[in-house]
Amino acid sequence: MLQLNVKNETSRLRAVVLGSALNNGPTPTADEAYDPKSLEHILAGTYPVEEDMVNEMEAFNTVFQKYDVKVFRPEMIESYNQIFTRDIGFVIDDVFVKANILPDRNRELEAINYVIEQINPAKVVRPPDEVHIEGGDVMLWNDYIFIGTYKGSDYKDYITARTNMQGVQYIKNLFPNKIVKEFDLVKSKLEARDNALHLDCCFQPVGKNKGIIYKSGFREEADYVFLVKLFGKENLFHITRDEMYNMNSNVFSIADDVVVSEKNFTRLNNWLREQGFTVEEIPYAEIAKQEGLLRCSTLPLIRD
């Protein structure tokens, strides 16, 4: 049996589900794009090819091996994108929450059934249908659970709006002793530079008391101010609109002093090193074209 344990974003990682780019299928059509960034690359003819994405994910896997992390991979589905495991489920404490994702992505969850079967069934939950919540919007910070959402009345019109207020309430009910704080995120169907697809597109903690943040990703300044007060302005690395677009806040922590980052994130990686982090740099720029990066392609199961 897997003894799940995830209480924050940065404690030493022991077991993780890493997505897969094998047999990723043909380049989607413009009508099939789930987000404005993928659409941009489909139209420009620069959408990533499978071989490059497989190589990038193998580089990530190699880092996990270096740190002796147990890695599970999804069972392969023919011609299907299985890179972003963060969307399909997440662990809070010792509970595995199956996400209600976009309906045509349900097969991705089935592909990790062999992992879920190793978990105590009493610790696996699936929210009711009206609850929308994806792992990219759920961020654990010890006593806190941060959740990205979209409060606009046009929620249903946005394929980029992935977690609703029913999702926030569901987590509040499930974890009554945690402080659940939701953040209203800026969404755009058309301009990827103004679309915070998930909370981890505009904020992520690193280490014990630091974080990466994009101020304009929050619809309400009060939400941004809340994080500045909690972490302290001097502990936050503020990214630019272009850095947000390139997913600079979507790095991944293996421990509170080890961060896996994209090799082109020069400004961020230098800052991390100045703060005393070991930065494991890997190429991930092709996968980034689908508006997802390192955190999006992982589903942590056990941290110390």
PDB file of C-alpha atoms in Angstrom:
ATOM      1  CA  MET A   1       0.000   0.000   0.000  1.00  0.00           C
ATOM      2  CA  LEU A   2       1.075   3.559  -0.713  1.00  0.00           C
ATOM      3  CA  GLN A   3       1.047   5.703   2.422  1.00  0.00           C
ATOM      4  CA  LEU A   4       0.229   9.089   0.933  1.00  0.00           C
ATOM      5  CA  ASN A   5       1.611  12.230   2.538  1.00  0.00           C
ATOM      6  CA  VAL A   6       1.704  15.699   0.992  1.00  0.00           C
ATOM      7  CA  LYS A   7       1.416  18.749   3.236  1.00  0.00           C
ATOM      8  CA  ASN A   8       3.238  21.398   1.225  1.00  0.00           C
ATOM      9  CA  GLU A   9       4.940  22.043  -2.110  1.00  0.00           C
ATOM     10  CA  THR A  10       8.562  21.710  -1.083  1.00  0.00           C
ATOM     11  CA  SER A  11       9.260  18.913   1.437  1.00  0.00           C
ATOM     12  CA  ARG A  12      11.536  16.078   0.288  1.00  0.00           C
ATOM     13  CA  LEU A  13       9.790  14.166  -2.487  1.00  0.00           C
ATOM     14  CA  ARG A  14       9.664  10.348  -2.256  1.00  0.00           C
ATOM     15  CA  ALA A  15       7.029   9.285  -4.816  1.00  0.00           C
ATOM     16  CA  VAL A  16       5.453  11.020  -7.808  1.00  0.00           C
ATOM     17  CA  VAL A  17       3.421  10.328 -10.945  1.00  0.00           C
ATOM     18  CA  LEU A  18       5.229  11.876 -13.910  1.00  0.00           C
ATOM     19  CA  GLY A  19       3.226  12.304 -17.105  1.00  0.00           C
ATOM     20  CA  SER A  20       4.201  10.812 -20.448  1.00  0.00           C
ATOM     21  CA  ALA A  21       4.626  12.253 -23.927  1.00  0.00           C
ATOM     22  CA  LEU A  22       4.805   8.874 -25.674  1.00  0.00           C
ATOM     23  CA  ASN A  23       2.268   8.338 -28.430  1.00  0.00           C
ATOM     24  CA  ASN A  24       1.039  11.880 -27.925  1.00  0.00           C
ATOM     25  CA  GLY A  25      -1.045  11.887 -31.089  1.00  0.00           C
ATOM     26  CA  PRO A  26      -1.151  14.330 -33.994  1.00  0.00           C
ATOM     27  CA  THR A  27      -0.994  18.090 -33.577  1.00  0.00           C
ATOM     28  CA  PRO A  28      -4.484  19.198 -32.510  1.00  0.00           C
ATOM     29  CA  THR A  29      -6.596  21.372 -34.774  1.00  0.00           C
ATOM     30  CA  ALA A  30      -7.337  24.948 -33.750  1.00  0.00           C
ATOM     31  CA  ASP A  31     -10.828  23.849 -32.654  1.00  0.00           C
ATOM     32  CA  GLU A  32      -9.329  21.252 -30.323  1.00  0.00           C
ATOM     33  CA  ALA A  33      -7.049  23.653 -28.416  1.00  0.00           C
ATOM     34  CA  TYR A  34      -7.769  23.818 -24.677  1.00  0.00           C
ATOM     35  CA  ASP A  35      -5.902  27.069 -24.052  1.00  0.00           C
ATOM     36  CA  PRO A  36      -4.743  30.188 -25.951  1.00  0.00           C
ATOM     37  CA  LYS A  37      -1.062  29.269 -25.867  1.00  0.00           C
ATOM     38  CA  SER A  38      -1.532  25.912 -27.588  1.00  0.00           C
ATOM     39  CA  LEU A  39      -3.758  27.653 -30.117  1.00  0.00           C
ATOM     40  CA  GLU A  40      -1.040  30.222 -30.821  1.00  0.00           C
ATOM     41  CA  HIS A  41       1.493  27.462 -31.612  1.00  0.00           C
ATOM     42  CA  ILE A  42      -0.971  25.386 -33.642  1.00  0.00           C
ATOM     43  CA  LEU A  43      -1.678  28.401 -35.845  1.00  0.00           C
ATOM     44  CA  ALA A  44       2.018  29.347 -36.118  1.00  0.00           C
ATOM     45  CA  GLY A  45       3.090  25.822 -37.048  1.00  0.00           C
ATOM     46  CA  THR A  46       5.370  25.666 -33.993  1.00  0.00           C
ATOM     47  CA  TYR A  47       3.383  23.157 -31.934  1.00  0.00           C
ATOM     48  CA  PRO A  48       5.826  20.755 -30.218  1.00  0.00           C
ATOM     49  CA  VAL A  49       6.640  17.385 -31.765  1.00  0.00           C
ATOM     50  CA  GLU A  50       6.511  14.170 -29.794  1.00  0.00           C
ATOM     51  CA  GLU A  51      10.215  13.324 -29.938  1.00  0.00           C
ATOM     52  CA  ASP A  52      11.218  16.651 -28.370  1.00  0.00           C
ATOM     53  CA  MET A  53       8.626  16.338 -25.615  1.00  0.00           C
ATOM     54  CA  VAL A  54       9.653  12.752 -24.823  1.00  0.00           C
ATOM     55  CA  ASN A  55      13.274  13.904 -24.502  1.00  0.00           C
ATOM     56  CA  GLU A  56      12.292  16.746 -22.193  1.00  0.00           C
ATOM     57  CA  MET A  57      10.285  14.440 -19.942  1.00  0.00           C
ATOM     58  CA  GLU A  58      13.162  11.955 -19.838  1.00  0.00           C
ATOM     59  CA  ALA A  59      15.455  14.755 -18.651  1.00  0.00           C
ATOM     60  CA  PHE A  60      12.963  15.391 -15.822  1.00  0.00           C
ATOM     61  CA  ASN A  61      12.826  11.667 -15.034  1.00  0.00           C
ATOM     62  CA  THR A  62      16.623  11.540 -14.851  1.00  0.00           C
ATOM     63  CA  VAL A  63      16.597  14.234 -12.157  1.00  0.00           C
ATOM     64  CA  PHE A  64      14.093  12.181 -10.146  1.00  0.00           C
ATOM     65  CA  GLN A  65      16.352   9.129 -10.429  1.00  0.00           C
ATOM     66  CA  LYS A  66      19.305  11.204  -9.224  1.00  0.00           C
ATOM     67  CA  TYR A  67      17.373  12.049  -6.045  1.00  0.00           C
ATOM     68  CA  ASP A  68      16.076   8.499  -5.603  1.00  0.00           C
ATOM     69  CA  VAL A  69      12.411   9.401  -6.088  1.00  0.00           C
ATOM     70  CA  LYS A  70       9.962   6.572  -6.873  1.00  0.00           C
ATOM     71  CA  VAL A  71       8.426   7.488 -10.246  1.00  0.00           C
ATOM     72  CA  PHE A  72       5.153   6.105 -11.607  1.00  0.00           C
ATOM     73  CA  ARG A  73       4.194   6.721 -15.244  1.00  0.00           C
ATOM     74  CA  PRO A  74       0.691   6.512 -16.729  1.00  0.00           C
ATOM     75  CA  GLU A  75      -0.211   3.482 -18.841  1.00  0.00           C
ATOM     76  CA  MET A  76       0.012   4.510 -22.468  1.00  0.00           C
ATOM     77  CA  ILE A  77      -3.125   5.416 -24.390  1.00  0.00           C
ATOM     78  CA  GLU A  78      -2.742   5.458 -28.175  1.00  0.00           C
ATOM     79  CA  SER A  79      -2.606   8.956 -29.692  1.00  0.00           C
ATOM     80  CA  TYR A  80      -3.416  10.793 -26.503  1.00  0.00           C
ATOM     81  CA  ASN A  81      -1.860  13.645 -24.528  1.00  0.00           C
ATOM     82  CA  GLN A  82      -0.886  12.326 -21.084  1.00  0.00           C
ATOM     83  CA  ILE A  83       1.692  14.913 -20.097  1.00  0.00           C
ATOM     84  CA  PHE A  84      -0.187  16.932 -17.502  1.00  0.00           C
ATOM     85  CA  THR A  85      -0.899  14.571 -14.610  1.00  0.00           C
ATOM     86  CA  ARG A  86      -1.370  17.503 -12.231  1.00  0.00           C
ATOM     87  CA  ASP A  87      -4.811  18.109 -13.735  1.00  0.00           C
ATOM     88  CA  ILE A  88      -6.234  14.659 -13.085  1.00  0.00           C
ATOM     89  CA  GLY A  89      -5.796  14.356  -9.350  1.00  0.00           C
ATOM     90  CA  PHE A  90      -3.934  15.610  -6.301  1.00  0.00           C
ATOM     91  CA  VAL A  91      -3.025  14.588  -2.782  1.00  0.00           C
ATOM     92  CA  ILE A  92      -3.791  16.614   0.341  1.00  0.00           C
ATOM     93  CA  ASP A  93      -2.330  15.092   3.525  1.00  0.00           C
ATOM     94  CA  ASP A  94      -3.107  11.393   2.976  1.00  0.00           C
ATOM     95  CA  VAL A  95      -6.162  11.786   0.724  1.00  0.00           C
ATOM     96  CA  PHE A  96      -6.156  11.304  -3.053  1.00  0.00           C
ATOM     97  CA  VAL A  97      -8.712  13.569  -4.757  1.00  0.00           C
ATOM     98  CA  LYS A  98      -9.754  12.544  -8.261  1.00  0.00           C
ATOM     99  CA  ALA A  99     -10.317  15.712 -10.257  1.00  0.00           C
ATOM    100  CA  ASN A 100     -13.441  16.350 -12.311  1.00  0.00           C
ATOM    101  CA  ILE A 101     -11.553  17.419 -15.404  1.00  0.00           C
ATOM    102  CA  LEU A 102     -12.793  18.315 -18.860  1.00  0.00           C
ATOM    103  CA  PRO A 103     -14.912  15.267 -19.807  1.00  0.00           C
ATOM    104  CA  ASP A 104     -12.820  14.269 -22.811  1.00  0.00           C
ATOM    105  CA  ARG A 105      -9.793  13.846 -20.529  1.00  0.00           C
ATOM    106  CA  ASN A 106     -11.279  11.184 -18.244  1.00  0.00           C
ATOM    107  CA  ARG A 107      -9.171   8.457 -19.832  1.00  0.00           C
ATOM    108  CA  GLU A 108      -6.066  10.072 -18.352  1.00  0.00           C
ATOM    109  CA  LEU A 109      -7.305   9.180 -14.871  1.00  0.00           C
ATOM    110  CA  GLU A 110      -7.941   5.565 -15.921  1.00  0.00           C
ATOM    111  CA  ALA A 111      -4.309   5.354 -17.062  1.00  0.00           C
ATOM    112  CA  ILE A 112      -3.106   5.746 -13.462  1.00  0.00           C
ATOM    113  CA  ASN A 113      -5.641   3.343 -11.956  1.00  0.00           C
ATOM    114  CA  TYR A 114      -2.847   0.897 -11.163  1.00  0.00           C
ATOM    115  CA  VAL A 115      -1.409   3.563  -8.825  1.00  0.00           C
ATOM    116  CA  ILE A 116      -4.757   4.483  -7.244  1.00  0.00           C
ATOM    117  CA  GLU A 117      -5.398   0.776  -6.541  1.00  0.00           C
ATOM    118  CA  GLN A 118      -2.329   0.824  -4.247  1.00  0.00           C
ATOM    119  CA  ILE A 119      -4.004   3.448  -2.015  1.00  0.00           C
ATOM    120  CA  ASN A 120      -6.399   2.654   0.833  1.00  0.00           C
ATOM    121  CA  PRO A 121      -9.840   3.036  -0.872  1.00  0.00           C
ATOM    122  CA  ALA A 122     -11.136   4.960   2.152  1.00  0.00           C
ATOM    123  CA  LYS A 123      -8.534   7.624   1.294  1.00  0.00           C
ATOM    124  CA  VAL A 124      -9.618   8.093  -2.352  1.00  0.00           C
ATOM    125  CA  VAL A 125     -12.417  10.579  -3.025  1.00  0.00           C
ATOM    126  CA  ARG A 126     -14.175  11.897  -6.098  1.00  0.00           C
ATOM    127  CA  PRO A 127     -16.169  15.131  -5.869  1.00  0.00           C
ATOM    128  CA  PRO A 128     -19.746  15.328  -7.197  1.00  0.00           C
ATOM    129  CA  ASP A 129     -20.204  16.411 -10.818  1.00  0.00           C
ATOM    130  CA  GLU A 130     -20.931  20.086 -10.161  1.00  0.00           C
ATOM    131  CA  VAL A 131     -17.575  20.452  -8.386  1.00  0.00           C
ATOM    132  CA  HIS A 132     -14.774  21.487 -10.760  1.00  0.00           C
ATOM    133  CA  ILE A 133     -11.268  21.418  -9.368  1.00  0.00           C
ATOM    134  CA  GLU A 134      -7.880  20.711 -10.957  1.00  0.00           C
ATOM    135  CA  GLY A 135      -4.551  20.063  -9.279  1.00  0.00           C
ATOM    136  CA  GLY A 136      -2.865  23.074 -10.849  1.00  0.00           C
ATOM    137  CA  ASP A 137      -5.206  25.262  -8.806  1.00  0.00           C
ATOM    138  CA  VAL A 138      -4.520  23.502  -5.494  1.00  0.00           C
ATOM    139  CA  MET A 139      -1.418  24.476  -3.568  1.00  0.00           C
ATOM    140  CA  LEU A 140      -0.569  23.222  -0.097  1.00  0.00           C
ATOM    141  CA  TRP A 141       1.271  25.355   2.397  1.00  0.00           C
ATOM    142  CA  ASN A 142       1.196  23.451   5.706  1.00  0.00           C
ATOM    143  CA  ASP A 143      -1.904  24.807   7.536  1.00  0.00           C
ATOM    144  CA  TYR A 144      -3.069  26.567   4.366  1.00  0.00           C
ATOM    145  CA  ILE A 145      -4.637  25.281   1.188  1.00  0.00           C
ATOM    146  CA  PHE A 146      -4.439  27.903  -1.582  1.00  0.00           C
ATOM    147  CA  ILE A 147      -6.945  27.407  -4.406  1.00  0.00           C
ATOM    148  CA  GLY A 148      -7.094  29.255  -7.712  1.00  0.00           C
ATOM    149  CA  THR A 149     -10.608  29.863  -9.029  1.00  0.00           C
ATOM    150  CA  TYR A 150     -12.580  32.162 -11.302  1.00  0.00           C
ATOM    151  CA  LYS A 151     -15.500  34.118  -9.863  1.00  0.00           C
ATOM    152  CA  GLY A 152     -16.718  35.735 -13.073  1.00  0.00           C
ATOM    153  CA  SER A 153     -20.388  35.164 -13.949  1.00  0.00           C
ATOM    154  CA  ASP A 154     -19.188  33.975 -17.382  1.00  0.00           C
ATOM    155  CA  TYR A 155     -17.329  31.013 -15.828  1.00  0.00           C
ATOM    156  CA  LYS A 156     -19.037  28.480 -18.094  1.00  0.00           C
ATOM    157  CA  ASP A 157     -17.883  30.361 -21.218  1.00  0.00           C
ATOM    158  CA  TYR A 158     -14.225  29.897 -20.323  1.00  0.00           C
ATOM    159  CA  ILE A 159     -12.559  26.600 -21.105  1.00  0.00           C
ATOM    160  CA  THR A 160      -9.600  28.143 -19.241  1.00  0.00           C
ATOM    161  CA  ALA A 161     -11.672  28.440 -16.018  1.00  0.00           C
ATOM    162  CA  ARG A 162     -10.957  25.091 -14.395  1.00  0.00           C
ATOM    163  CA  THR A 163     -11.880  25.366 -10.726  1.00  0.00           C
ATOM    164  CA  ASN A 164     -15.201  26.776  -9.542  1.00  0.00           C
ATOM    165  CA  MET A 165     -16.374  28.035  -6.147  1.00  0.00           C
ATOM    166  CA  GLN A 166     -18.117  24.689  -5.528  1.00  0.00           C
ATOM    167  CA  GLY A 167     -14.624  23.208  -5.803  1.00  0.00           C
ATOM    168  CA  VAL A 168     -13.349  25.595  -3.147  1.00  0.00           C
ATOM    169  CA  GLN A 169     -16.271  24.741  -0.848  1.00  0.00           C
ATOM    170  CA  TYR A 170     -15.750  21.005  -1.371  1.00  0.00           C
ATOM    171  CA  ILE A 171     -12.135  21.246  -0.161  1.00  0.00           C
ATOM    172  CA  LYS A 172     -13.228  23.393   2.811  1.00  0.00           C
ATOM    173  CA  ASN A 173     -15.699  20.682   3.807  1.00  0.00           C
ATOM    174  CA  LEU A 174     -13.185  17.877   3.277  1.00  0.00           C
ATOM    175  CA  PHE A 175     -10.450  19.573   5.344  1.00  0.00           C
ATOM    176  CA  PRO A 176     -12.253  21.586   8.036  1.00  0.00           C
ATOM    177  CA  ASN A 177      -9.082  22.088  10.092  1.00  0.00           C
ATOM    178  CA  LYS A 178      -7.137  23.723   7.237  1.00  0.00           C
ATOM    179  CA  ILE A 179      -7.222  27.399   6.301  1.00  0.00           C
ATOM    180  CA  VAL A 180      -8.595  27.396   2.752  1.00  0.00           C
ATOM    181  CA  LYS A 181      -7.914  30.605   0.824  1.00  0.00           C
ATOM    182  CA  GLU A 182      -9.158  31.059  -2.734  1.00  0.00           C
ATOM    183  CA  PHE A 183      -7.646  33.384  -5.327  1.00  0.00           C
ATOM    184  CA  ASP A 184      -9.643  34.856  -8.196  1.00  0.00           C
ATOM    185  CA  LEU A 185      -7.487  34.454 -11.318  1.00  0.00           C
ATOM    186  CA  VAL A 186      -7.334  36.435 -14.556  1.00  0.00           C
ATOM    187  CA  LYS A 187      -8.535  34.360 -17.528  1.00  0.00           C
ATOM    188  CA  SER A 188      -8.330  34.828 -21.267  1.00  0.00           C
ATOM    189  CA  LYS A 189      -9.397  32.534 -24.078  1.00  0.00           C
ATOM    190  CA  LEU A 190      -7.491  34.599 -26.629  1.00  0.00           C
ATOM    191  CA  GLU A 191      -4.321  36.072 -25.130  1.00  0.00           C
ATOM    192  CA  ALA A 192      -1.998  33.593 -23.399  1.00  0.00           C
ATOM    193  CA  ARG A 193      -0.049  36.464 -21.824  1.00  0.00           C
ATOM    194  CA  ASP A 194      -3.179  37.393 -19.869  1.00  0.00           C
ATOM    195  CA  ASN A 195      -4.341  33.920 -18.945  1.00  0.00           C
ATOM    196  CA  ALA A 196      -3.569  32.366 -15.571  1.00  0.00           C
ATOM    197  CA  LEU A 197      -4.802  28.887 -16.494  1.00  0.00           C
ATOM    198  CA  HIS A 198      -4.163  27.630 -12.964  1.00  0.00           C
ATOM    199  CA  LEU A 199      -2.880  29.157  -9.727  1.00  0.00           C
ATOM    200  CA  ASP A 200       0.568  27.668 -10.406  1.00  0.00           C
ATOM    201  CA  CYS A 201       0.762  29.848 -13.524  1.00  0.00           C
ATOM    202  CA  CYS A 202       1.065  32.957 -11.345  1.00  0.00           C
ATOM    203  CA  PHE A 203       2.269  31.788  -7.948  1.00  0.00           C
ATOM    204  CA  GLN A 204       4.258  28.991  -6.323  1.00  0.00           C
ATOM    205  CA  PRO A 205       6.077  28.633  -3.008  1.00  0.00           C
ATOM    206  CA  VAL A 206       9.730  27.499  -2.989  1.00  0.00           C
ATOM    207  CA  GLY A 207      11.842  26.516   0.002  1.00  0.00           C
ATOM    208  CA  LYS A 208      10.515  27.137   3.490  1.00  0.00           C
ATOM    209  CA  ASN A 209       9.354  30.747   3.175  1.00  0.00           C
ATOM    210  CA  LYS A 210       9.839  32.014  -0.378  1.00  0.00           C
ATOM    211  CA  GLY A 211       7.764  32.153  -3.534  1.00  0.00           C
ATOM    212  CA  ILE A 212       7.487  33.134  -7.199  1.00  0.00           C
ATOM    213  CA  ILE A 213       4.612  35.471  -8.015  1.00  0.00           C
ATOM    214  CA  TYR A 214       2.996  37.326 -10.922  1.00  0.00           C
ATOM    215  CA  LYS A 215       0.985  40.239  -9.587  1.00  0.00           C
ATOM    216  CA  SER A 216      -1.230  40.725 -12.648  1.00  0.00           C
ATOM    217  CA  GLY A 217      -2.420  37.103 -12.534  1.00  0.00           C
ATOM    218  CA  PHE A 218      -4.828  38.003  -9.729  1.00  0.00           C
ATOM    219  CA  ARG A 219      -8.147  39.715 -10.490  1.00  0.00           C
ATOM    220  CA  GLU A 220      -8.241  41.209  -6.983  1.00  0.00           C
ATOM    221  CA  GLU A 221      -5.252  43.115  -5.648  1.00  0.00           C
ATOM    222  CA  ALA A 222      -6.260  41.994  -2.141  1.00  0.00           C
ATOM    223  CA  ASP A 223      -5.405  38.398  -3.077  1.00  0.00           C
ATOM    224  CA  TYR A 224      -1.931  39.440  -4.162  1.00  0.00           C
ATOM    225  CA  VAL A 225      -1.499  41.556  -1.009  1.00  0.00           C
ATOM    226  CA  PHE A 226      -2.498  38.556   1.128  1.00  0.00           C
ATOM    227  CA  LEU A 227       0.440  36.537  -0.260  1.00  0.00           C
ATOM    228  CA  VAL A 228       2.864  39.460   0.088  1.00  0.00           C
ATOM    229  CA  LYS A 229       1.900  39.785   3.760  1.00  0.00           C
ATOM    230  CA  LEU A 230       2.116  36.037   4.357  1.00  0.00           C
ATOM    231  CA  PHE A 231       5.504  35.509   2.705  1.00  0.00           C
ATOM    232  CA  GLY A 232       7.039  38.985   3.009  1.00  0.00           C
ATOM    233  CA  LYS A 233       7.796  41.051  -0.078  1.00  0.00           C
ATOM    234  CA  GLU A 234      11.546  40.427   0.222  1.00  0.00           C
ATOM    235  CA  ASN A 235      10.917  36.671  -0.050  1.00  0.00           C
ATOM    236  CA  LEU A 236       8.929  36.853  -3.296  1.00  0.00           C
ATOM    237  CA  PHE A 237      10.428  36.805  -6.780  1.00  0.00           C
ATOM    238  CA  HIS A 238       8.193  38.941  -9.017  1.00  0.00           C
ATOM    239  CA  ILE A 239       7.994  37.727 -12.600  1.00  0.00           C
ATOM    240  CA  THR A 240       7.118  39.787 -15.673  1.00  0.00           C
ATOM    241  CA  ARG A 241       4.224  39.263 -18.093  1.00  0.00           C
ATOM    242  CA  ASP A 242       6.546  37.473 -20.536  1.00  0.00           C
ATOM    243  CA  GLU A 243       8.043  35.347 -17.771  1.00  0.00           C
ATOM    244  CA  MET A 244       4.522  34.355 -16.717  1.00  0.00           C
ATOM    245  CA  TYR A 245       3.767  33.473 -20.349  1.00  0.00           C
ATOM    246  CA  ASN A 246       6.871  31.270 -20.385  1.00  0.00           C
ATOM    247  CA  MET A 247       5.662  29.640 -17.143  1.00  0.00           C
ATOM    248  CA  ASN A 248       8.432  30.788 -14.798  1.00  0.00           C
ATOM    249  CA  SER A 249       6.261  30.132 -11.736  1.00  0.00           C
ATOM    250  CA  ASN A 250       5.712  26.531 -12.811  1.00  0.00           C
ATOM    251  CA  VAL A 251       8.946  25.041 -11.511  1.00  0.00           C
ATOM    252  CA  PHE A 252       8.967  21.960  -9.255  1.00  0.00           C
ATOM    253  CA  SER A 253      10.538  21.380  -5.838  1.00  0.00           C
ATOM    254  CA  ILE A 254      12.154  18.032  -4.999  1.00  0.00           C
ATOM    255  CA  ALA A 255      13.163  19.319  -1.560  1.00  0.00           C
ATOM    256  CA  ASP A 256      13.114  22.618   0.289  1.00  0.00           C
ATOM    257  CA  ASP A 257      16.560  23.371  -1.117  1.00  0.00           C
ATOM    258  CA  VAL A 258      16.284  21.692  -4.563  1.00  0.00           C
ATOM    259  CA  VAL A 259      14.242  23.161  -7.430  1.00  0.00           C
ATOM    260  CA  VAL A 260      13.879  21.738 -10.945  1.00  0.00           C
ATOM    261  CA  SER A 261      13.647  24.635 -13.408  1.00  0.00           C
ATOM    262  CA  GLU A 262      13.678  25.300 -17.148  1.00  0.00           C
ATOM    263  CA  LYS A 263      17.200  26.061 -18.368  1.00  0.00           C
ATOM    264  CA  ASN A 264      16.132  29.302 -20.105  1.00  0.00           C
ATOM    265  CA  PHE A 265      14.744  30.885 -16.914  1.00  0.00           C
ATOM    266  CA  THR A 266      17.998  32.786 -16.407  1.00  0.00           C
ATOM    267  CA  ARG A 267      16.753  35.573 -14.137  1.00  0.00           C
ATOM    268  CA  LEU A 268      14.767  33.210 -11.921  1.00  0.00           C
ATOM    269  CA  ASN A 269      17.476  30.545 -11.727  1.00  0.00           C
ATOM    270  CA  ASN A 270      20.086  33.123 -10.731  1.00  0.00           C
ATOM    271  CA  TRP A 271      17.787  34.400  -7.979  1.00  0.00           C
ATOM    272  CA  LEU A 272      17.143  30.872  -6.726  1.00  0.00           C
ATOM    273  CA  ARG A 273      20.873  30.200  -6.509  1.00  0.00           C
ATOM    274  CA  GLU A 274      21.395  33.499  -4.670  1.00  0.00           C
ATOM    275  CA  GLN A 275      18.820  32.277  -2.141  1.00  0.00           C
ATOM    276  CA  GLY A 276      20.845  29.099  -1.606  1.00  0.00           C
ATOM    277  CA  PHE A 277      18.847  26.649  -3.739  1.00  0.00           C
ATOM    278  CA  THR A 278      20.339  23.883  -5.846  1.00  0.00           C
ATOM    279  CA  VAL A 279      18.782  24.446  -9.283  1.00  0.00           C
ATOM    280  CA  GLU A 280      18.456  21.397 -11.525  1.00  0.00           C
ATOM    281  CA  GLU A 281      18.115  22.952 -14.995  1.00  0.00           C
ATOM    282  CA  ILE A 282      16.465  20.916 -17.746  1.00  0.00           C
ATOM    283  CA  PRO A 283      15.059  21.719 -21.203  1.00  0.00           C
ATOM    284  CA  TYR A 284      11.246  22.024 -21.086  1.00  0.00           C
ATOM    285  CA  ALA A 285      10.503  24.815 -23.565  1.00  0.00           C
ATOM    286  CA  GLU A 286       8.646  22.587 -26.042  1.00  0.00           C
ATOM    287  CA  ILE A 287       6.211  21.276 -23.440  1.00  0.00           C
ATOM    288  CA  ALA A 288       5.733  24.882 -22.264  1.00  0.00           C
ATOM    289  CA  LYS A 289       4.040  25.626 -25.587  1.00  0.00           C
ATOM    290  CA  GLN A 290       0.967  23.779 -24.271  1.00  0.00           C
ATOM    291  CA  GLU A 291       0.604  26.206 -21.347  1.00  0.00           C
ATOM    292  CA  GLY A 292       1.971  23.746 -18.819  1.00  0.00           C
ATOM    293  CA  LEU A 293       5.391  23.123 -17.361  1.00  0.00           C
ATOM    294  CA  LEU A 294       7.191  21.178 -14.628  1.00  0.00           C
ATOM    295  CA  ARG A 295       4.613  21.350 -11.851  1.00  0.00           C
ATOM    296  CA  CYS A 296       1.821  20.579 -14.326  1.00  0.00           C
ATOM    297  CA  SER A 297       3.421  17.311 -15.410  1.00  0.00           C
ATOM    298  CA  THR A 298       3.817  15.925 -11.867  1.00  0.00           C
ATOM    299  CA  LEU A 299       1.437  14.483  -9.304  1.00  0.00           C
ATOM    300  CA  PRO A 300       3.280  14.148  -5.969  1.00  0.00           C
ATOM    301  CA  LEU A 301       2.140  11.235  -3.795  1.00  0.00           C
ATOM    302  CA  ILE A 302       4.604  11.179  -0.903  1.00  0.00           C
ATOM    303  CA  ARG A 303       6.746  13.920   0.606  1.00  0.00           C
ATOM    304  CA  ASP A 304       8.566  13.605   3.934  1.00  0.00           C
TER     305      ASP A 304
END
